[in-house]
PDB file of C-alpha atoms in Angstrom:
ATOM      1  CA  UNK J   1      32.994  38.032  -4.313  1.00 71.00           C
ATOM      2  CA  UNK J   2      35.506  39.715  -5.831  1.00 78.00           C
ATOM      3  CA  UNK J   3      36.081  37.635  -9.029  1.00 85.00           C
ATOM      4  CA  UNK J   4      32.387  37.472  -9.257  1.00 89.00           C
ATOM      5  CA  UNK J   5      32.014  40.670  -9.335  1.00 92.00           C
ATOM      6  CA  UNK J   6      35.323  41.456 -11.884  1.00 93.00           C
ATOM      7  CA  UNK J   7      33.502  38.650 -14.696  1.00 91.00           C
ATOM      8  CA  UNK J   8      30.096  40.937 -13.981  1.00 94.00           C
ATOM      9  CA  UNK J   9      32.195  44.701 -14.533  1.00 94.00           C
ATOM     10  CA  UNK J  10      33.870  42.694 -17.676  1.00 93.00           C
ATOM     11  CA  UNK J  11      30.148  42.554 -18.941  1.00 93.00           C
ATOM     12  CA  UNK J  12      29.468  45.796 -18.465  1.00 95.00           C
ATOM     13  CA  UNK J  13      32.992  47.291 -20.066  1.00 94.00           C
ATOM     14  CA  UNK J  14      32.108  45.130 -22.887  1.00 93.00           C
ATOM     15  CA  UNK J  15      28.387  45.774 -23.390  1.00 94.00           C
ATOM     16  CA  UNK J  16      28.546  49.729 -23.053  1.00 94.00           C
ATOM     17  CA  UNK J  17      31.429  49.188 -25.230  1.00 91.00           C
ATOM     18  CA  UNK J  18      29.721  47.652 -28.181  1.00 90.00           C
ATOM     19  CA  UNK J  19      26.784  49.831 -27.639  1.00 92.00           C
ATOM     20  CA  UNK J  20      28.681  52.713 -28.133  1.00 90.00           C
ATOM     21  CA  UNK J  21      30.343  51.694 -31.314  1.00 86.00           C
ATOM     22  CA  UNK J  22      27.387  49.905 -32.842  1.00 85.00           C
ATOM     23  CA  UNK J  23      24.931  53.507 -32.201  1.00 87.00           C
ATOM     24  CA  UNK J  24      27.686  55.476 -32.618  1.00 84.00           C
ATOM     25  CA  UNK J  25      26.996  57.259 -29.518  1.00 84.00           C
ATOM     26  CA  UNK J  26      29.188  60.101 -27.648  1.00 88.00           C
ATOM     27  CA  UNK J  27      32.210  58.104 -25.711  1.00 85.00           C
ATOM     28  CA  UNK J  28      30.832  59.068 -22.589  1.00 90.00           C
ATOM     29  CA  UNK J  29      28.461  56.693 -22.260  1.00 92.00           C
ATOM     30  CA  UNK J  30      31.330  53.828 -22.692  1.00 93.00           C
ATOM     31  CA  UNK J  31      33.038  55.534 -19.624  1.00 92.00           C
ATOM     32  CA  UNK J  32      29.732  55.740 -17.818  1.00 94.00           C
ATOM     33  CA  UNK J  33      29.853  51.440 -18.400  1.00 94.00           C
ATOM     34  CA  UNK J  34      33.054  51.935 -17.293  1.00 95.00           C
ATOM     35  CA  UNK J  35      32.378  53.598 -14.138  1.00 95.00           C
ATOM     36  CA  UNK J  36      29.384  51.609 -13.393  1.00 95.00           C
ATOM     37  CA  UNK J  37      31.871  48.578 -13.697  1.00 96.00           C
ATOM     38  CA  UNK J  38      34.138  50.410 -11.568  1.00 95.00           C
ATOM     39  CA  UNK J  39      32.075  51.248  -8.410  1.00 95.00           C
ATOM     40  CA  UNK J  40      30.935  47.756  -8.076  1.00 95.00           C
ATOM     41  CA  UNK J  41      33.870  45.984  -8.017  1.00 95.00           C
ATOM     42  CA  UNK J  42      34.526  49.245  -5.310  1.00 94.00           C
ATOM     43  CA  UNK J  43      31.354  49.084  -3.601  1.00 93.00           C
ATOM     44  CA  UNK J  44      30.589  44.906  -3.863  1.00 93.00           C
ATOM     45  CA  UNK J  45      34.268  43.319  -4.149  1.00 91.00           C
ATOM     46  CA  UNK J  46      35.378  45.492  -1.577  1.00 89.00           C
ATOM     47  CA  UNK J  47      38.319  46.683  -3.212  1.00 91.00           C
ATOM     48  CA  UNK J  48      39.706  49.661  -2.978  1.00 89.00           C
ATOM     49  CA  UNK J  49      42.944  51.795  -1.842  1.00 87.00           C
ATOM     50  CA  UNK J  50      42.350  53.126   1.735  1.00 86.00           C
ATOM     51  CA  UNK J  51      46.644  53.725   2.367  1.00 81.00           C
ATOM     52  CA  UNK J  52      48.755  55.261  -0.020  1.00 78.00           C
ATOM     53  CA  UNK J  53      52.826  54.788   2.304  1.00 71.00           C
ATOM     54  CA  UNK J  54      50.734  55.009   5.150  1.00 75.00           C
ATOM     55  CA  UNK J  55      48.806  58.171   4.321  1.00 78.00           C
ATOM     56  CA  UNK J  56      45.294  57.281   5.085  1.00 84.00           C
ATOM     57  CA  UNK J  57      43.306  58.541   1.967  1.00 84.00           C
ATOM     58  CA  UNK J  58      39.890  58.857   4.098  1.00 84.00           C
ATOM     59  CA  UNK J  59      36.882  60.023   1.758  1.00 84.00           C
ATOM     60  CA  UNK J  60      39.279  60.181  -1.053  1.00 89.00           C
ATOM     61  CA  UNK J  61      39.755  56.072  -0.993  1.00 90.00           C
ATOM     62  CA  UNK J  62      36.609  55.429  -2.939  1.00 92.00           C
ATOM     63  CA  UNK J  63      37.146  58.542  -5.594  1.00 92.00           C
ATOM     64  CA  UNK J  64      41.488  57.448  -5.942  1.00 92.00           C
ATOM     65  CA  UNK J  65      39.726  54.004  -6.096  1.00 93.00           C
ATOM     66  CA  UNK J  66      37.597  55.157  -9.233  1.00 94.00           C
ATOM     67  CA  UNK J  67      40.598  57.325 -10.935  1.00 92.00           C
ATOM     68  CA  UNK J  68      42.982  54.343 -10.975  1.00 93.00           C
ATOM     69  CA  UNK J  69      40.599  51.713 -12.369  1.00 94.00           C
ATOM     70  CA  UNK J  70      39.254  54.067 -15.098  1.00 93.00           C
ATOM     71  CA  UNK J  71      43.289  55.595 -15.778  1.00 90.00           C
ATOM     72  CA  UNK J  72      44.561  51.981 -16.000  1.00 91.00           C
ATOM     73  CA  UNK J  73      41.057  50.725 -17.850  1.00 93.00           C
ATOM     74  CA  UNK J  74      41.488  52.989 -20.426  1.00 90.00           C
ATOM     75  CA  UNK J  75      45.317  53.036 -20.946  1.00 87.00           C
ATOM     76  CA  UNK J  76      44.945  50.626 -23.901  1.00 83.00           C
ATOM     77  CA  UNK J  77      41.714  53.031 -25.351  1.00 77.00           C
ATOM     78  CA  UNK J  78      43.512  53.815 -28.317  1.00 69.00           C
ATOM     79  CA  UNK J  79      41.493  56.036 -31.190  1.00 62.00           C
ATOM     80  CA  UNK J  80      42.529  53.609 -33.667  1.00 64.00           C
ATOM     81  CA  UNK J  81      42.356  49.914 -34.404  1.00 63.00           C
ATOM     82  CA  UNK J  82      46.175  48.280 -32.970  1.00 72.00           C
ATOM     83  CA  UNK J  83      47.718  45.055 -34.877  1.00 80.00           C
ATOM     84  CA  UNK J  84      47.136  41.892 -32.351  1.00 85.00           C
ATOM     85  CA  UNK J  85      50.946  42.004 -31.901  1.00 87.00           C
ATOM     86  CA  UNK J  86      50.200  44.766 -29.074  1.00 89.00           C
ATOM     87  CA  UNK J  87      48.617  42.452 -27.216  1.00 91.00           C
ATOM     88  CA  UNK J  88      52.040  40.997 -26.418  1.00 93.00           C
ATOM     89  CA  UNK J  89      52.915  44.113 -23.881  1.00 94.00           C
ATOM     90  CA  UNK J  90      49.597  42.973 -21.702  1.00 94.00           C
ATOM     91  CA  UNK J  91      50.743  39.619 -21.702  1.00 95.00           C
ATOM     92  CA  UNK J  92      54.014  40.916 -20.152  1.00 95.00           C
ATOM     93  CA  UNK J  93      52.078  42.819 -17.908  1.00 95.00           C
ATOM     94  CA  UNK J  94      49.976  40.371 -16.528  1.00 96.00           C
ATOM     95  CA  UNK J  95      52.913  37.879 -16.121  1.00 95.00           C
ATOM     96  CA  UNK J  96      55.042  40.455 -13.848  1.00 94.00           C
ATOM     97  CA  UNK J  97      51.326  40.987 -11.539  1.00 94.00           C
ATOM     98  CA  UNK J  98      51.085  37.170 -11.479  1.00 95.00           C
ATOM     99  CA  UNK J  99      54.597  36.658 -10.245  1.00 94.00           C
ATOM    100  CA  UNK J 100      54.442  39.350  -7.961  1.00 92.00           C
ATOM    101  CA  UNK J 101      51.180  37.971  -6.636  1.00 94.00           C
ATOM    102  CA  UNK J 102      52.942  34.687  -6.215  1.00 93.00           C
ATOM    103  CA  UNK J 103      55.818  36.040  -4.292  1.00 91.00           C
ATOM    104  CA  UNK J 104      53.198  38.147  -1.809  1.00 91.00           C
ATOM    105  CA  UNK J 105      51.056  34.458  -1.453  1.00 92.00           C
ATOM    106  CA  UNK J 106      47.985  35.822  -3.604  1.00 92.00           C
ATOM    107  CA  UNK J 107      47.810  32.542  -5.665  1.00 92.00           C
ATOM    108  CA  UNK J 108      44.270  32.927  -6.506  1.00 90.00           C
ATOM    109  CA  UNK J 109      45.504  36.828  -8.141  1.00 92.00           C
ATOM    110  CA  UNK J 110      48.259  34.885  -9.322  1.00 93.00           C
ATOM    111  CA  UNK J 111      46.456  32.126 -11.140  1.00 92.00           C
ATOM    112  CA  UNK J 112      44.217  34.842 -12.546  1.00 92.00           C
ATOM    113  CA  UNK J 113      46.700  36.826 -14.305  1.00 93.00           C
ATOM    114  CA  UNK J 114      47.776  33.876 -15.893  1.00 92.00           C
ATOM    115  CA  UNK J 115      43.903  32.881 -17.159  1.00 93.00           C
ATOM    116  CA  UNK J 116      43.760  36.209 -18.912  1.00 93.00           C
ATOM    117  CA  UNK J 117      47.028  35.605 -20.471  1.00 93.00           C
ATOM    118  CA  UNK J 118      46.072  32.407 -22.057  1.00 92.00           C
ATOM    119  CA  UNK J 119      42.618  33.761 -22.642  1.00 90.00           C
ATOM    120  CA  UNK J 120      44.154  37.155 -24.625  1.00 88.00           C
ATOM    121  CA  UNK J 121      46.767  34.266 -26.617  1.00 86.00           C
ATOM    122  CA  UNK J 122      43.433  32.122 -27.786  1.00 86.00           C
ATOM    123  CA  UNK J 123      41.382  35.256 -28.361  1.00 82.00           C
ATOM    124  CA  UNK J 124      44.159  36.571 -30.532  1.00 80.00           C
ATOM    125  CA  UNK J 125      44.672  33.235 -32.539  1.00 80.00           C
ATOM    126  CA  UNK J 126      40.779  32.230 -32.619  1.00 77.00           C
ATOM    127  CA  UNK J 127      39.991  35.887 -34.258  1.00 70.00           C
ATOM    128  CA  UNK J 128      42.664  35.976 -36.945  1.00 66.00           C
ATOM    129  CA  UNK J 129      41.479  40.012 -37.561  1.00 63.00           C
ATOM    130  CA  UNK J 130      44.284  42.541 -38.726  1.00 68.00           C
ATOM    131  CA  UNK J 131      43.381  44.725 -36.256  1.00 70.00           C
ATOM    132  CA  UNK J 132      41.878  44.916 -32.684  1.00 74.00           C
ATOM    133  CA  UNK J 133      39.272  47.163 -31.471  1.00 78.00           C
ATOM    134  CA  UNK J 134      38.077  49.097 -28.537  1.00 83.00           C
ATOM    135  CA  UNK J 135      36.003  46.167 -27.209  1.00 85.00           C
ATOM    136  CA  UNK J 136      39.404  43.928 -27.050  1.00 86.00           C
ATOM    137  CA  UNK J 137      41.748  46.152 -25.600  1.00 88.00           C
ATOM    138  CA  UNK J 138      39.393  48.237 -22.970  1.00 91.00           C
ATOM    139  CA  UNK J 139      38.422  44.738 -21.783  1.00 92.00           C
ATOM    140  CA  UNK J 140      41.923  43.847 -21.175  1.00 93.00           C
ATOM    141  CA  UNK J 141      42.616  47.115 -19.506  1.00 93.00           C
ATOM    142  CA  UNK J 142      39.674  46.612 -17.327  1.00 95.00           C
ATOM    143  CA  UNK J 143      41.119  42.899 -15.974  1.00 95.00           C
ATOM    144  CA  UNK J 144      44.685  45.018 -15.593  1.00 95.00           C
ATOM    145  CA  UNK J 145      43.578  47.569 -13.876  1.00 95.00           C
ATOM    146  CA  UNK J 146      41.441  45.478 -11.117  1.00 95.00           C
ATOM    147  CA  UNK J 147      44.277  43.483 -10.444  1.00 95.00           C
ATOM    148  CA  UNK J 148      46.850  46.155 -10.090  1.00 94.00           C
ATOM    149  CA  UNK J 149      44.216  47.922  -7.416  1.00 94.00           C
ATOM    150  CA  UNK J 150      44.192  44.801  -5.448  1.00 94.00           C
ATOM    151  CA  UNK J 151      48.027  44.516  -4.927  1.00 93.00           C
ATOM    152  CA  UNK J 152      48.601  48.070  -5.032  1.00 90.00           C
ATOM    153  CA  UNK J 153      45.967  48.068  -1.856  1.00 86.00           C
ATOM    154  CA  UNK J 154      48.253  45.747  -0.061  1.00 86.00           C
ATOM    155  CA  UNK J 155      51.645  47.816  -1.283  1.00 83.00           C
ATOM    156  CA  UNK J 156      51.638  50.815  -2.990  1.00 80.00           C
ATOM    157  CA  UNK J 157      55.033  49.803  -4.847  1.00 79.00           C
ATOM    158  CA  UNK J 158      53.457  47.748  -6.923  1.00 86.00           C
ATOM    159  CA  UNK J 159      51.551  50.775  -9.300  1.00 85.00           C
ATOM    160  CA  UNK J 160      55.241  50.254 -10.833  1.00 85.00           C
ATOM    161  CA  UNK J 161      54.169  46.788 -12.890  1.00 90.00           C
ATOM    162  CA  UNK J 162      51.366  48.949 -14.800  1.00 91.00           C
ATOM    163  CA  UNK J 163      53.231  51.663 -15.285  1.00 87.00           C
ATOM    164  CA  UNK J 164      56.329  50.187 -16.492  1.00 87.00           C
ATOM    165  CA  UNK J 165      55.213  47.204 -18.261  1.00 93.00           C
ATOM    166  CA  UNK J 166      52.420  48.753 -19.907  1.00 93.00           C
ATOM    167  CA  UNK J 167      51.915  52.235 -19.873  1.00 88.00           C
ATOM    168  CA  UNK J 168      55.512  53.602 -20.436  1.00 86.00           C
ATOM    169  CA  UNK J 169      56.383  50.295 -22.950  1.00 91.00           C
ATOM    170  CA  UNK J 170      52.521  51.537 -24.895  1.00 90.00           C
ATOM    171  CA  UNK J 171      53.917  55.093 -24.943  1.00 85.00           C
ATOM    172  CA  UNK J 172      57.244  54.196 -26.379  1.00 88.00           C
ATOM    173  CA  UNK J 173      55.240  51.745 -29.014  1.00 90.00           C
ATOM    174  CA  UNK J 174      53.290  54.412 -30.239  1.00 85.00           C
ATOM    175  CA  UNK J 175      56.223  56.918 -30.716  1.00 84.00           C
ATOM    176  CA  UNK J 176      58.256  54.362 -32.552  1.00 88.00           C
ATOM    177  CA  UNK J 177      55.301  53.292 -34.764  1.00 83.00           C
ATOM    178  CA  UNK J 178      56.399  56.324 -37.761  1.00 79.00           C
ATOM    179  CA  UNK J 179      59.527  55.604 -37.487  1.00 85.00           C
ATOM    180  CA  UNK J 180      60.006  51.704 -37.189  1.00 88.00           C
ATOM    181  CA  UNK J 181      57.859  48.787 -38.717  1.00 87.00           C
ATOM    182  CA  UNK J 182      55.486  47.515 -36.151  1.00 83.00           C
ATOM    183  CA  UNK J 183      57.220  44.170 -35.271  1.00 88.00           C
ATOM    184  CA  UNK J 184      60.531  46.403 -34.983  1.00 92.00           C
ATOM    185  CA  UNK J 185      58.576  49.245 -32.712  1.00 92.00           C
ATOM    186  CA  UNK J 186      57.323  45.860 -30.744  1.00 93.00           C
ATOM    187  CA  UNK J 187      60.275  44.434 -30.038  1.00 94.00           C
ATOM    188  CA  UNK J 188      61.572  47.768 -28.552  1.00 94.00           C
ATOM    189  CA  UNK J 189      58.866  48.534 -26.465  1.00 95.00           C
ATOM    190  CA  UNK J 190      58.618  44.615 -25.064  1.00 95.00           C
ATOM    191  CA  UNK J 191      62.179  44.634 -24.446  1.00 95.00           C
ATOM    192  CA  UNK J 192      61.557  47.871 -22.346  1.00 92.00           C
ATOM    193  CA  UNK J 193      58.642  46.054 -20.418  1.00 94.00           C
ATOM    194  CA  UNK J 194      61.034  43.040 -19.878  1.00 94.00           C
ATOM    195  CA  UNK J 195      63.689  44.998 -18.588  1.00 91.00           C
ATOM    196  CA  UNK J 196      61.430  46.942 -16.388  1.00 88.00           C
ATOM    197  CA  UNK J 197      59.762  43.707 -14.822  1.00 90.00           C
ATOM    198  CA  UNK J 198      62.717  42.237 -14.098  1.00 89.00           C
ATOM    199  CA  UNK J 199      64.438  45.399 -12.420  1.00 85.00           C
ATOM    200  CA  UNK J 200      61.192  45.386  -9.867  1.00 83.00           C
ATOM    201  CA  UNK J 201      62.308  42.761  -8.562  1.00 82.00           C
ATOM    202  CA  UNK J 202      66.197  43.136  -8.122  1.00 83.00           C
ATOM    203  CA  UNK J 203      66.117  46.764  -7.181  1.00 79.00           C
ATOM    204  CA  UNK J 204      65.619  48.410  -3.809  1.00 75.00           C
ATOM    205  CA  UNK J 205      61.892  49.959  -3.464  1.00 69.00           C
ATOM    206  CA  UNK J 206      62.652  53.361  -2.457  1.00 70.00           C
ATOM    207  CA  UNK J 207      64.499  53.501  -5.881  1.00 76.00           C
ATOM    208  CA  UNK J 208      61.217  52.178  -7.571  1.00 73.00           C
ATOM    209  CA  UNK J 209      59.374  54.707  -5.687  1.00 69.00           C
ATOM    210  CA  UNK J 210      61.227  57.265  -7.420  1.00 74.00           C
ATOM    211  CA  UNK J 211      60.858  55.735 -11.365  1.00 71.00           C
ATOM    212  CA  UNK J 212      56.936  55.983 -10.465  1.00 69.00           C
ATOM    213  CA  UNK J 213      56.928  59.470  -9.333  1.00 72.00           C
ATOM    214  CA  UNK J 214      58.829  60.316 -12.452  1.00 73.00           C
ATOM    215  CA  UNK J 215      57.362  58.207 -14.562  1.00 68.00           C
ATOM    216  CA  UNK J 216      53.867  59.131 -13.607  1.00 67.00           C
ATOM    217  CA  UNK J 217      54.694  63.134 -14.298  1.00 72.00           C
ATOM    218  CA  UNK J 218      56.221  62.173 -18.195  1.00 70.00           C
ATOM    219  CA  UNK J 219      53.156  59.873 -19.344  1.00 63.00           C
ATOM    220  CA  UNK J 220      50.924  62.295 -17.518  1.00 66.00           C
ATOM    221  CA  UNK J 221      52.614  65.461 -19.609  1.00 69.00           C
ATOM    222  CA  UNK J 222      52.024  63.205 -23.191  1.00 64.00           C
ATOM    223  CA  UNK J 223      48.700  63.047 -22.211  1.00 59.00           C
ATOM    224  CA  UNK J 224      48.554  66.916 -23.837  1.00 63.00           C
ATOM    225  CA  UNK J 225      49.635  65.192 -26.806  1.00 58.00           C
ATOM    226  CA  UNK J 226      46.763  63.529 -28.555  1.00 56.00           C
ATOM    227  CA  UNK J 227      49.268  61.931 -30.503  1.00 53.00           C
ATOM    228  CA  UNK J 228      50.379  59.824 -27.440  1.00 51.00           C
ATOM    229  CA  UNK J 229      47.057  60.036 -25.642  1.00 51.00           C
ATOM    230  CA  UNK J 230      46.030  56.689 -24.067  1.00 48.00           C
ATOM    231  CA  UNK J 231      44.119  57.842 -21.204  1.00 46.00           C
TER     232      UNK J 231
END
């Protein structure tokens, strides 16, 4: 029910999405799609985050639920159309949630990360266009972000693979963009994801615990910056 319910939410991120653009409505009714999208993979796919370290979240599950889907749906919302070379930091993204759901015996999570990194490769190669819009990248976020809830429902630790293979390598890819040329801004920031996925899974996790708590407060202080806004 779950998948069926993540291709359905995909239709509706992508529909309100368009919608938006094409009418040139107010952006609130793309994160109304989005929160429609949201509460039913909550409410029908039965996902959502009832422990955080064994702090039961009670009547806050299904409102944390809804924060962390439309945080991580949104992380790739940029303001501007993004070169399809960004789309290399999802891809890294994806890979580190698809190994991790290996390791934890989630093959069918596992397999699915790895479907929408072959489908963001062909989608990238098919379209051929200089740069990538909302649609694209909100739609990616969307997949991200519902497969991030469902292992972060079964371990909290694992909010670190968003965070540091996506959100903090974006951040650092958007500060580097003035200074370096894209590719070189690219390779930066997807070494940084690299580095980070591979540390996840080497280090201890009370020393992961920590990196999220920190990073967490410095991508939620650039959010005042609507220079490095992404959520």
């Amino acid at each position: 029910m779950l998948y069926l319910t993540l291709l359905i939410g995909l239709v509706m991120v992508v529909i309100s999405t368009k919608l938006t653009q094409k009418f040139k409505l107010s952006s609130i009714w793309m994160t109304v799609g989005q929160i429609s999208a949201s509460l039913l993979i909550i409410l029908f796919g039965d996902l959502e985050v009832t422990y955080i370290n064994q702090i039961e979240l009670g009547l806050l599950a299904i409102p944390f639920s809804l924060l962390f889907l439309l945080g991580f749906t949104n992380v790739m919302n940029l303001e501007k159309g993004q070169q399809p070379i960004i789309m290399l930091l999802p891809c890294i993204s994806l890979l580190c949630l698809s190994i991790a759901a290996l390791l934890m015996d989630y093959t069918s999570v596992s397999i699915s990360g790895l479907f929408a990194v072959l489908t963001i490769m062909l989608c990238v190669s098919i379209s051929g266009e200089k740069t990538l819009g909302r649609t694209y990248t909100t739609s990616v976020g969307f997949v991200i972000a519902v497969l991030s809830l469902f292992l972060f429902e079964i371990s909290f630790i694992t909010i670190y693979i968003p965070i540091f293979t996506l959100a903090l390598p974006l951040a650092i890819y958007l500060f580097l963009q003035n200074r370096f040329t894209s590719a070189q801004s690219m390779i930066i920031s997807a070494s940084v994801a690299v580095l980070f996925g591979l540390l996840m899974f080497v280090i201890p996790f009370n020393i992961i615990w920590y990196l999220v708590v920190g990073a967490t407060v410095i991508l939620a202080i650039s959010q005042f910056s609507s220079k490095y806004r992404f959520i």
